[in-house]
mmCIF file of C-alpha atoms in Angstrom:
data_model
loop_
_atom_site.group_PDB
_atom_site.id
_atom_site.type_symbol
_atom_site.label_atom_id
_atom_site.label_comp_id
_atom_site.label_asym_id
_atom_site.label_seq_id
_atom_site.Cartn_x
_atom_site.Cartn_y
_atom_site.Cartn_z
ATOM 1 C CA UNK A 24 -51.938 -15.101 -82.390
ATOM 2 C CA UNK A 25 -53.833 -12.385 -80.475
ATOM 3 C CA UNK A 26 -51.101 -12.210 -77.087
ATOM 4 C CA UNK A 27 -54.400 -11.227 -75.044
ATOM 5 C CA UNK A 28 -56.123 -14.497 -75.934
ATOM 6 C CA UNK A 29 -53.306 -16.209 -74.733
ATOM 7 C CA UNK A 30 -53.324 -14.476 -70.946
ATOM 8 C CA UNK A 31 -54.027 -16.786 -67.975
ATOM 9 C CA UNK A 32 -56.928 -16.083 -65.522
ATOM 10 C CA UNK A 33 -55.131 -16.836 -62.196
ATOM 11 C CA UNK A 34 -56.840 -20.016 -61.804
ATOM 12 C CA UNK A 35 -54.914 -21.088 -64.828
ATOM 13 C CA UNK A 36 -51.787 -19.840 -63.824
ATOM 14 C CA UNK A 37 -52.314 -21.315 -60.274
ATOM 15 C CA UNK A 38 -52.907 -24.981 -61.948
ATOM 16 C CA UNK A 39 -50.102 -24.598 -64.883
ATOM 17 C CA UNK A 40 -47.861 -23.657 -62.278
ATOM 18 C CA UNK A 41 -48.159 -25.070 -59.435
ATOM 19 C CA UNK A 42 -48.467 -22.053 -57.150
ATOM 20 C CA UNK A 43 -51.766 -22.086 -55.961
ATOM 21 C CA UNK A 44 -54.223 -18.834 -56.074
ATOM 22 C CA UNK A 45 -53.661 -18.063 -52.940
ATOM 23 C CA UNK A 46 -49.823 -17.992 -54.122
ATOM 24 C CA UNK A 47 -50.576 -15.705 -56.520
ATOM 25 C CA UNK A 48 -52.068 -13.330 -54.505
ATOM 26 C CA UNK A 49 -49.404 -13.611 -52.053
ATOM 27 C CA UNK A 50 -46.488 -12.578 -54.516
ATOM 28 C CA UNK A 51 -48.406 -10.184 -56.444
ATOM 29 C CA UNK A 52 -48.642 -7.905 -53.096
ATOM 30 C CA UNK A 53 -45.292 -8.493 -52.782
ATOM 31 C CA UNK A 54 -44.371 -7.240 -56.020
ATOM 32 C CA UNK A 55 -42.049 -10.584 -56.770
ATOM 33 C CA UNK A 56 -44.676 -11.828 -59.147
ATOM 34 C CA UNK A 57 -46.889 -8.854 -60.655
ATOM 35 C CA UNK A 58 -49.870 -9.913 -63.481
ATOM 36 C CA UNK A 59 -49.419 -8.189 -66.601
ATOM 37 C CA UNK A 60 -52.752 -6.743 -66.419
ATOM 38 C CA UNK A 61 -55.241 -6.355 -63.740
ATOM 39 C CA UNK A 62 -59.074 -5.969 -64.029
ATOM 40 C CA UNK A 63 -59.818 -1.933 -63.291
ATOM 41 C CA UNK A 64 -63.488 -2.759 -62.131
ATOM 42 C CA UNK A 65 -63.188 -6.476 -60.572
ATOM 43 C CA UNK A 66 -59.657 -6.413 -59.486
ATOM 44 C CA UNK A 67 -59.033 -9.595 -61.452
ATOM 45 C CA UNK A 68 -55.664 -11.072 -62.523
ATOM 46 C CA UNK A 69 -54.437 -12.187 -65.665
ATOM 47 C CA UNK A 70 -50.636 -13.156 -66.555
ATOM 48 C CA UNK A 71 -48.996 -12.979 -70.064
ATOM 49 C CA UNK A 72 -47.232 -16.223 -71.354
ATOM 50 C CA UNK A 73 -44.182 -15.183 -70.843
ATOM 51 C CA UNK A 74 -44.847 -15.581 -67.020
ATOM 52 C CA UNK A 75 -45.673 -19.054 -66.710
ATOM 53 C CA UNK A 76 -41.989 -19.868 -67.060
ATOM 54 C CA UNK A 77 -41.214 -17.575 -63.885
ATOM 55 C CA UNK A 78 -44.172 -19.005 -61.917
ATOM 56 C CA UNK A 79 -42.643 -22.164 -62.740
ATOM 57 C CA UNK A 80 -39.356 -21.632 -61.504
ATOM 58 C CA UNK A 81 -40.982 -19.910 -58.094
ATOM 59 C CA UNK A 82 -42.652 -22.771 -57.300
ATOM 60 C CA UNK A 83 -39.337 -24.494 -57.105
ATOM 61 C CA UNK A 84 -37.596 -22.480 -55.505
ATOM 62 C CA UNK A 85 -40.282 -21.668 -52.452
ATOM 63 C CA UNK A 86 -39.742 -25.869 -52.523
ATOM 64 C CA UNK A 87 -36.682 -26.191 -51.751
ATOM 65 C CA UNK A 88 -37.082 -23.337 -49.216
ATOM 66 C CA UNK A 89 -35.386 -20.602 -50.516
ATOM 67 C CA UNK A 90 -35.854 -17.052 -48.835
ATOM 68 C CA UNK A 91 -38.385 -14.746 -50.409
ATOM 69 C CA UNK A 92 -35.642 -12.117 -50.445
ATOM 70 C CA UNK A 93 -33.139 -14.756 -52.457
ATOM 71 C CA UNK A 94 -35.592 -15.874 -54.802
ATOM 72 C CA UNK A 95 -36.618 -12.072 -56.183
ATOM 73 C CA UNK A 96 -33.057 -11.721 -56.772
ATOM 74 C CA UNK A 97 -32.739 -15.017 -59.165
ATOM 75 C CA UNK A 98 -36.003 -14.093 -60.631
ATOM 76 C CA UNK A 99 -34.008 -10.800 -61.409
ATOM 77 C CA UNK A 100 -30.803 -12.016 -62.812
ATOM 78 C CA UNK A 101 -32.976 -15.061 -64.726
ATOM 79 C CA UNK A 102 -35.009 -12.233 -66.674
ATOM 80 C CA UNK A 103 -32.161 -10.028 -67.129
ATOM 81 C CA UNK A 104 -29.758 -13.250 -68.537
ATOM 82 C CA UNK A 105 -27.087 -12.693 -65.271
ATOM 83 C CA UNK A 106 -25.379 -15.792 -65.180
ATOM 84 C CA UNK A 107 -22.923 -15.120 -62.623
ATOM 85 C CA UNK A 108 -25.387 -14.081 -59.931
ATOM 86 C CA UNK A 109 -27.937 -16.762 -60.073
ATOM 87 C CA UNK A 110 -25.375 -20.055 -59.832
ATOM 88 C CA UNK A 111 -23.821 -18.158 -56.393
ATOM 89 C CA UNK A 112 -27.292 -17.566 -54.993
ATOM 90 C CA UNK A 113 -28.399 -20.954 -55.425
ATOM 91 C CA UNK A 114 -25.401 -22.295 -54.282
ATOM 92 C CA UNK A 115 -25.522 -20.321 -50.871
ATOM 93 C CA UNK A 116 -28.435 -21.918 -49.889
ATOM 94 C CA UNK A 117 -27.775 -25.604 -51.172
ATOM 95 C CA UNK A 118 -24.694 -24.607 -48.438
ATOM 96 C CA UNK A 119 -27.247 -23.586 -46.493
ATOM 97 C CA UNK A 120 -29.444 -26.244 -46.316
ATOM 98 C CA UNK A 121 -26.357 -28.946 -46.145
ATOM 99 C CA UNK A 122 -25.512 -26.633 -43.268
ATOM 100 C CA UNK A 123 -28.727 -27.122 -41.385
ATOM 101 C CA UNK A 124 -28.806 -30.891 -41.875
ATOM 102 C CA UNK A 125 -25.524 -31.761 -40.471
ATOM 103 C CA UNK A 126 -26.702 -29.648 -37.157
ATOM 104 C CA UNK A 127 -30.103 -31.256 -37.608
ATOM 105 C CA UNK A 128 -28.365 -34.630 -37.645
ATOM 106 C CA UNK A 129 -26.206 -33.974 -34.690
ATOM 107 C CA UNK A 130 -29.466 -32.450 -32.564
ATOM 108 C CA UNK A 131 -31.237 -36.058 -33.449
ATOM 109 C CA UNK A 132 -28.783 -37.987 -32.474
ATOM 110 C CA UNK A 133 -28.402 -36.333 -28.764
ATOM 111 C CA UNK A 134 -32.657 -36.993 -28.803
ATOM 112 C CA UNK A 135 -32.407 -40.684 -29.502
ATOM 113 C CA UNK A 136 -29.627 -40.997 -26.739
ATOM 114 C CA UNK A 137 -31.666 -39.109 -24.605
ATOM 115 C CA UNK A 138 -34.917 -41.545 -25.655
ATOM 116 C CA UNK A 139 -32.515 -44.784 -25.099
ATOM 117 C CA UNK A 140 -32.627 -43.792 -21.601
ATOM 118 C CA UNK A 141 -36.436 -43.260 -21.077
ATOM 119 C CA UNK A 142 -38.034 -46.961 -19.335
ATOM 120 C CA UNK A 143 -39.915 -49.391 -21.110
ATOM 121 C CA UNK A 144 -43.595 -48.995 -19.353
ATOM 122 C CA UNK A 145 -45.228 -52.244 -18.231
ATOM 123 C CA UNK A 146 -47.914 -54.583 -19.665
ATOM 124 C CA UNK A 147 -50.412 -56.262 -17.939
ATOM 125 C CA UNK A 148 -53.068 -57.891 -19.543
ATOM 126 C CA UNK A 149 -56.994 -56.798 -19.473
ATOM 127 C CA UNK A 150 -60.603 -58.737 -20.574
ATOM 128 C CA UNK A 151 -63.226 -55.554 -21.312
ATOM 129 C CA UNK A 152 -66.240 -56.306 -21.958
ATOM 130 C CA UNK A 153 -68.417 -52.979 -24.028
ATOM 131 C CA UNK A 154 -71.575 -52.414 -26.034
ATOM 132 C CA UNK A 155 -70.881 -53.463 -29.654
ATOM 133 C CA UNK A 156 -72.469 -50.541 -31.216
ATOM 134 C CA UNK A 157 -70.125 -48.394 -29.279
ATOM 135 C CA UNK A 158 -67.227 -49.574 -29.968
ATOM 136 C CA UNK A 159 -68.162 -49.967 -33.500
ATOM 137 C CA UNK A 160 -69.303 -46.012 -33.004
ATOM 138 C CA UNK A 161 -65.641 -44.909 -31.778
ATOM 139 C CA UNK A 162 -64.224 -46.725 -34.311
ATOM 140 C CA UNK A 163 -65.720 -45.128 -37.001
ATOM 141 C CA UNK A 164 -65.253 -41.632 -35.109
ATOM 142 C CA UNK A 165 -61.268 -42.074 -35.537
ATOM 143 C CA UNK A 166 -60.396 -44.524 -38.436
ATOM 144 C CA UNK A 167 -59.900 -42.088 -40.813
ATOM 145 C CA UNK A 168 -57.183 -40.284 -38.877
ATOM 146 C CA UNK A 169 -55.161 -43.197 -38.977
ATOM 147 C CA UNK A 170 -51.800 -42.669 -40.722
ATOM 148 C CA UNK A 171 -50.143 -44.608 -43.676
ATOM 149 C CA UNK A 172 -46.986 -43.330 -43.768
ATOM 150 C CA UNK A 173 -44.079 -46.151 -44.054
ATOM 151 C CA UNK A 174 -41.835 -44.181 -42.409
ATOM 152 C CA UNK A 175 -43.742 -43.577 -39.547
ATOM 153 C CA UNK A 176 -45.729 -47.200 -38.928
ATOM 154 C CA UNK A 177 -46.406 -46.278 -35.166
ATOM 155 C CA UNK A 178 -49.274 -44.221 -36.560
ATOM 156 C CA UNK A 179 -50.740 -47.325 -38.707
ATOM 157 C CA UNK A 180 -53.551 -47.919 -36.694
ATOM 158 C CA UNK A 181 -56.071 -47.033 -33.696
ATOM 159 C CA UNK A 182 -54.614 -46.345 -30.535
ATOM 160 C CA UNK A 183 -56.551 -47.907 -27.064
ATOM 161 C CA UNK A 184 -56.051 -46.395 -24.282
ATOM 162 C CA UNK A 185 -57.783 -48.255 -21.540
ATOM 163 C CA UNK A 186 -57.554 -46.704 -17.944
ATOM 164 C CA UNK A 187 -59.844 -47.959 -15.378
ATOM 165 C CA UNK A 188 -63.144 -48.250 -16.891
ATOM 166 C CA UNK A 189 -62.333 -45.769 -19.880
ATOM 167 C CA UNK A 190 -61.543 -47.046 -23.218
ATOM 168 C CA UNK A 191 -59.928 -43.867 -25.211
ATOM 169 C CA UNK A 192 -59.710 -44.745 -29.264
ATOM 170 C CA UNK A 193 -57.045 -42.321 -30.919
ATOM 171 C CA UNK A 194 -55.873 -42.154 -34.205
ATOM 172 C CA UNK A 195 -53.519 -39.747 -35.719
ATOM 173 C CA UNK A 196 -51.603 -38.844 -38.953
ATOM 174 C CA UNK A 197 -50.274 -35.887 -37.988
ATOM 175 C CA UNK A 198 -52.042 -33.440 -39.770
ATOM 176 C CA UNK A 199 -54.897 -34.247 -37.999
ATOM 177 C CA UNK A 200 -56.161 -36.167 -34.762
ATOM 178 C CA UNK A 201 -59.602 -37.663 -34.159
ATOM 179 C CA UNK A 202 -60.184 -39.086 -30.374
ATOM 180 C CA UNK A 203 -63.520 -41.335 -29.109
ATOM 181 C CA UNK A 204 -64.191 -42.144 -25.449
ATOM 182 C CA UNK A 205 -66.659 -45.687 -24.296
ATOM 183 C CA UNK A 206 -67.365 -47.222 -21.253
ATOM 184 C CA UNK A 207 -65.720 -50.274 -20.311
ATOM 185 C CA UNK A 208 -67.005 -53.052 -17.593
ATOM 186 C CA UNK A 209 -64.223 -55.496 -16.492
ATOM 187 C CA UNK A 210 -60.620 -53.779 -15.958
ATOM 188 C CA UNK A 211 -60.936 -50.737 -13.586
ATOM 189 C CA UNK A 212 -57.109 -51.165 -13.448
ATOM 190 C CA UNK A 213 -53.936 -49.242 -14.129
ATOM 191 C CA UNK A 214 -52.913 -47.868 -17.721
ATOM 192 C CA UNK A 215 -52.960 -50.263 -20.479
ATOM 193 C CA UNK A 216 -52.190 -49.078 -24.092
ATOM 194 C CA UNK A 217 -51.711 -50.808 -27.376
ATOM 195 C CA UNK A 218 -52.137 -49.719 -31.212
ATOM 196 C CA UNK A 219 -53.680 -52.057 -33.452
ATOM 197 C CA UNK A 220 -53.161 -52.209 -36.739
ATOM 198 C CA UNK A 221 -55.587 -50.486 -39.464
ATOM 199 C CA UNK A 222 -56.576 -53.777 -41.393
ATOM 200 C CA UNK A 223 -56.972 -55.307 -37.510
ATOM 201 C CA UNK A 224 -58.893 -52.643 -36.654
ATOM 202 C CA UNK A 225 -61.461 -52.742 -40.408
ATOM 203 C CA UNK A 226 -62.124 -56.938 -39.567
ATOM 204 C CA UNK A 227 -62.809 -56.154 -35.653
ATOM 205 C CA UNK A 228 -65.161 -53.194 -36.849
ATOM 206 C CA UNK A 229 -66.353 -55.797 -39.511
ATOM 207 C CA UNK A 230 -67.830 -57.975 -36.750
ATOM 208 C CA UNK A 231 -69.385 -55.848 -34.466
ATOM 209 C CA UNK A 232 -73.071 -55.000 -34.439
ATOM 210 C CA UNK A 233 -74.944 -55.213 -31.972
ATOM 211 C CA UNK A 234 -74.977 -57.091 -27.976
ATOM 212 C CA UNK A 235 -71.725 -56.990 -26.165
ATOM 213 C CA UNK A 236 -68.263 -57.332 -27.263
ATOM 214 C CA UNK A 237 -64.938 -58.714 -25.348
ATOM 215 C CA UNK A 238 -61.734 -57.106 -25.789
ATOM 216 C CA UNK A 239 -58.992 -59.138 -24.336
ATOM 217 C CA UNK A 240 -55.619 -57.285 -24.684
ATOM 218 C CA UNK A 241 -52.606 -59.402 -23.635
ATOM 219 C CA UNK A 242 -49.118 -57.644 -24.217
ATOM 220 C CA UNK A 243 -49.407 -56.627 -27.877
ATOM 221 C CA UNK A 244 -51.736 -59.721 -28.613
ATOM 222 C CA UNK A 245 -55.447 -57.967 -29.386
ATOM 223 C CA UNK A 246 -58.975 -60.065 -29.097
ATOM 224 C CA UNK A 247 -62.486 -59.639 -29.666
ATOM 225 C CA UNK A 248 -65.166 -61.976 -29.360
ATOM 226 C CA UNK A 249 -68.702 -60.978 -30.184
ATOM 227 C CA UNK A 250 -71.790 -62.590 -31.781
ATOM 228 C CA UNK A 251 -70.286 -66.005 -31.330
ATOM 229 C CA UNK A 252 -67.260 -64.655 -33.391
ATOM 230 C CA UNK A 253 -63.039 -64.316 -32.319
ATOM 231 C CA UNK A 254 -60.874 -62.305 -34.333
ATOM 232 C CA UNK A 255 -57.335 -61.937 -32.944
ATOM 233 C CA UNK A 256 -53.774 -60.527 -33.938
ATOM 234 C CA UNK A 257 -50.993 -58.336 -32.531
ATOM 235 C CA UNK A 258 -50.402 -54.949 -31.680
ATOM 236 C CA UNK A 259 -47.925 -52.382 -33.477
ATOM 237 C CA UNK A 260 -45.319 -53.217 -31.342
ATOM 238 C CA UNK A 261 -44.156 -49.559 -31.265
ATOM 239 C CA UNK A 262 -44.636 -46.967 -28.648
ATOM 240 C CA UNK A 263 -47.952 -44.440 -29.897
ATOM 241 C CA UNK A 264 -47.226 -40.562 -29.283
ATOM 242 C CA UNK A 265 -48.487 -39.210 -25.798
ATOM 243 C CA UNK A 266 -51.740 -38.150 -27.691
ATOM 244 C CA UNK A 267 -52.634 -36.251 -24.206
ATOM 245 C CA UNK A 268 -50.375 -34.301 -24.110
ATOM 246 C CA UNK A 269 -51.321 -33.003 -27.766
ATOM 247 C CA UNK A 270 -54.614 -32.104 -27.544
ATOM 248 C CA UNK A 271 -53.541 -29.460 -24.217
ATOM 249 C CA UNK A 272 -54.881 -26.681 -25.649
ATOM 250 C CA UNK A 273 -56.013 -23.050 -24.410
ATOM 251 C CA UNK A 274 -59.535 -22.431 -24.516
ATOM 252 C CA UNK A 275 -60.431 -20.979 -27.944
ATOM 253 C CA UNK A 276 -63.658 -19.364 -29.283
ATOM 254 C CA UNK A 277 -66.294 -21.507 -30.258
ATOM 255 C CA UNK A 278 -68.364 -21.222 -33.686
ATOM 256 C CA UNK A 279 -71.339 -23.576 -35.418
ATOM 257 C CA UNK A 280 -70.648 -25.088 -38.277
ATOM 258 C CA UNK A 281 -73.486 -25.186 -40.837
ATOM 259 C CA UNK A 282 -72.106 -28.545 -41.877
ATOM 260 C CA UNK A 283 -74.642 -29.229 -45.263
ATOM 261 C CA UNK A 284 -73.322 -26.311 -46.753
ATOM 262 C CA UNK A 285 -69.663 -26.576 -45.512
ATOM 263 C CA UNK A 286 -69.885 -30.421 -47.015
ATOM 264 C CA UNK A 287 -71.096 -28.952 -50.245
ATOM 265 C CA UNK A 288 -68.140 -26.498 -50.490
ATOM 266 C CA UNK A 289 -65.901 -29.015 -49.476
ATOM 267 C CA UNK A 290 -66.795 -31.360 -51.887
ATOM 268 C CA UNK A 291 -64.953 -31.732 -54.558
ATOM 269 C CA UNK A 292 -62.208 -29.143 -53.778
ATOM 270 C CA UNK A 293 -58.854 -29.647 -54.174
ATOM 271 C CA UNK A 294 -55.591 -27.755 -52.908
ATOM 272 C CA UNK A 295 -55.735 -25.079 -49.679
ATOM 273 C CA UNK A 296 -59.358 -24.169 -48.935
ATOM 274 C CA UNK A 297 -59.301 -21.273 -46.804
ATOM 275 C CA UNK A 298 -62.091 -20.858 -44.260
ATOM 276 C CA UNK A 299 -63.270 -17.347 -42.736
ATOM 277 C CA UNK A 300 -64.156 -16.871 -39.461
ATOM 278 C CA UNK A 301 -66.619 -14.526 -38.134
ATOM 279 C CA UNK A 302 -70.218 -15.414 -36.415
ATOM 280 C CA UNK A 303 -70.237 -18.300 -38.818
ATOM 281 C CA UNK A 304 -67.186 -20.606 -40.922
ATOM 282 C CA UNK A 305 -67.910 -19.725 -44.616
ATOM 283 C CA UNK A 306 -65.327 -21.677 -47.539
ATOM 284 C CA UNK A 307 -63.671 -18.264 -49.540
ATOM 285 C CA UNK A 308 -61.224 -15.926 -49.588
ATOM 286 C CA UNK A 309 -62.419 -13.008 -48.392
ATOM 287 C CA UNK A 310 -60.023 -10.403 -46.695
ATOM 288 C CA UNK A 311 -62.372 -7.876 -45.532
ATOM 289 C CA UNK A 312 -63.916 -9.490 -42.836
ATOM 290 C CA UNK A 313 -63.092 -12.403 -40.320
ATOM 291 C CA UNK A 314 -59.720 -14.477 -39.612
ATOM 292 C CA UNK A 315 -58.675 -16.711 -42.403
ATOM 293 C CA UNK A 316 -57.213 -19.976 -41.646
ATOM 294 C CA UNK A 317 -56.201 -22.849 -44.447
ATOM 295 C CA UNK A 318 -57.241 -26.196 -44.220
ATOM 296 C CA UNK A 319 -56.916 -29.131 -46.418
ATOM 297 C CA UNK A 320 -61.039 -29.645 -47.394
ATOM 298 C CA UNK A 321 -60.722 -33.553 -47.625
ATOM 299 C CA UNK A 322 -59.220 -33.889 -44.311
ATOM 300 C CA UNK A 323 -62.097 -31.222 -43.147
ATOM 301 C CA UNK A 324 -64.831 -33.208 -44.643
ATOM 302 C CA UNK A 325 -63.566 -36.731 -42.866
ATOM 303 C CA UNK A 326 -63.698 -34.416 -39.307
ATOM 304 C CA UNK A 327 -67.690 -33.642 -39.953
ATOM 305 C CA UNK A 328 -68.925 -36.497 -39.024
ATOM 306 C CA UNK A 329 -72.294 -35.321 -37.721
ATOM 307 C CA UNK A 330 -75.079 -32.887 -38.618
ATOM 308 C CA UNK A 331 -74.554 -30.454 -35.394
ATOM 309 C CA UNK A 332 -70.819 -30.001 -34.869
ATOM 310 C CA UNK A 333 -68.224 -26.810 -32.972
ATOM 311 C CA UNK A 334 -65.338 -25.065 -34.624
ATOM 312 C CA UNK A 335 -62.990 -24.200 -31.312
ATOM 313 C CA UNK A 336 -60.865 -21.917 -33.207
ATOM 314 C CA UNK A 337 -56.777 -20.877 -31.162
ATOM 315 C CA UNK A 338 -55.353 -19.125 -33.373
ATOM 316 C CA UNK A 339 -53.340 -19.641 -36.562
ATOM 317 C CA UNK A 340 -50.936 -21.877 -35.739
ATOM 318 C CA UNK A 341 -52.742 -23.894 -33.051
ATOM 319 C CA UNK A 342 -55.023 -26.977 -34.025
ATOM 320 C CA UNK A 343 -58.448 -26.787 -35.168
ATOM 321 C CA UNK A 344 -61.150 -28.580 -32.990
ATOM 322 C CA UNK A 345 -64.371 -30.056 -34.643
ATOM 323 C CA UNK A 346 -66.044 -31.076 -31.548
ATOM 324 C CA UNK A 347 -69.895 -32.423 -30.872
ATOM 325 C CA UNK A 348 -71.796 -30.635 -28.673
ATOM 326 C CA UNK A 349 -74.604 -33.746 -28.023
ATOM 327 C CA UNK A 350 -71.093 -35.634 -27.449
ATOM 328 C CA UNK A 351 -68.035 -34.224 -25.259
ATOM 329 C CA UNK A 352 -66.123 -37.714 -25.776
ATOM 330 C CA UNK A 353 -65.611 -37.680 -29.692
ATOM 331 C CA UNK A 354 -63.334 -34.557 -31.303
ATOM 332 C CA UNK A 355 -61.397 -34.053 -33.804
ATOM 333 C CA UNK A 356 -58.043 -31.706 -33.945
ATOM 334 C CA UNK A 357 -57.345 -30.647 -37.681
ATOM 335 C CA UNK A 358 -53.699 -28.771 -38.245
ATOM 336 C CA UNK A 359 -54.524 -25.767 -40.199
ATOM 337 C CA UNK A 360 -52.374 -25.309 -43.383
ATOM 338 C CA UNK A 361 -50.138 -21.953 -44.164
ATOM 339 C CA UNK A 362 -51.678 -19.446 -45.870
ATOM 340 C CA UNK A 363 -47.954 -17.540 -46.893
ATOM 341 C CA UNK A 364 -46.112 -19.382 -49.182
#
């Protein structure tokens, strides 16, 4: 068989192997993974066969968090059939990584002694009474934020944060945040917070429509009555994170979204999008102009939830905020995803 027929594009090699394009790219400028042959006039990249296997074992390795510098060497001895070399470089970082845990281990348990200590905050109880339709509005601003995780069921739900006549609605996974503010009548009294539960939260957003609603929250007992209609049921149980202190975030720089076409780029996509930053947010790769910053497109496409929405863009570590400039109380913090392997 013709050996040039059976090169991959690096969209092939990116799926086959598991490495991602932007992967590729990554390792190709630093000479650990090379394409056999590169386009003179495009600059595209194609791979021989024979490199699949290596992109194969990369992935793995970058995994289970191996050093760049580590891995070229076992990608060395592999190709060159050392097998002394390899078996001692893998096991200095399985030492490695047992290493960390135990002090990881030891770390934790000093936090949750330190977290034993912390009080209990008080419960009171509270009757709100709120506009259906804007409840049911920041509801549907946060709901898909709300984690699923069973090791982390603090997160299973929407957060209410009720504090004199403000009702805050949080929900977070932790890759990404979404926060709604209403306007309570009713309480006007200290800080009362519970999490209800996501399927709690779907039959209360169920019933509400339209005319007023009545939140009663007791301890970690929930009610609403609206439209001649009760629905009731308890609270997590389990302390949410301190979601304020979160979203503290310098000032960043501010950029529209032309949300039709970033939905139709979106759409569909699958892996690390990367989005480019200049006078506008454009879905690509390019390198020649703007910051680049990865983001996971579905989780992007839950955030734009309106048809005139802000990019408040940090910096490349630091949260992304979709915010709505015809409303300050609804925003959405997205946690950008690495662009170096």
């Amino acid at each position: 068989m013709d050996v040039e027929s059976e090169m991959r594009s690096i969209g092939e090699m990116g799926r086959d192997s598991g490495l991602g394009v932007s992967a590729l790219r990554f390792y190709d400028r630093t000479g650990v993974l090379v394409p056999a042959r590169v386009d003179p006039v495009t600059g595209y990249r194609w791979y021989g066969p024979e490199q699949l296997g290596e992109a194969r074992l990369l992935a793995r390795l970058r995994r289970a968090g191996m050093p760049l510098a580590d891995i070229r060497l076992v990608l060395a001895g592999w190709s060159g059939g050392d097998t002394g070399l390899v078996p001692r470089l893998l096991d200095g970082h399985l030492r490695r990584l047992e290493s960390g845990l135990a002090d990881a281990r030891a770390e934790f348990s000093t936090v949750r002694a330190l977290l034993a200590h912390e009080e209990t905050p008080m419960t009171t109880t509270a009757r709100l009474t709120l506009p259906a339709e804007e409840i049911a509005a920041a509801l549907d601003a946060v709901r898909y934020a709300a984690g699923s995780d069973p090791e982390l069921p603090m997160l299973g739900g929407v957060h209410f944060d009720i504090e004199g006549e403000d009702l805050h609605v949080v929900a977070t996974d932790r890759y990404r945040m979404a926060i709604a503010r209403t306007t309570t009548s009713g309480h006007g009294g200290e800080r009362l917070q519970v999490t209800v539960p996501s399927p709690l939260v779907d039959a209360m957003r169920a019933l509400l429509t339209d005319g007023s609603a009545h939140l009663t929250v007791d301890g970690d007992r929930v009610e609403l009555e609206t439209q001649g209609h009760q629905l009731a049921g308890r609270g997590l149980g389990e302390p949410f994170p301190d979601y304020r202190r979160l979203i503290r975030l310098p000032e960043g720089r501010r950029i529209p979204l032309d949300v039709p076409a970033l939905r139709e780029a979106l759409t569909g996509a699958e892996g690390v999008c990367v989005l480019v930053l200049t006078d506008t947010v454009t879905v690509g790769d390019d390198q020649s102009a703007g910051e680049r910053v990865g983001v996971n497109p579905e989780f992007l496409l839950d955030a734009l939830t309106a048809d005139h929405l802000l990019l408040e863009y940090v910096g490349p570590k630091a949260p992304l905020v979709v915010l709505n400039p015809d409303d300050g109380d609804a925003f959405s913090l997205l946690m950008p995803v690495s662009l170096t392997p």
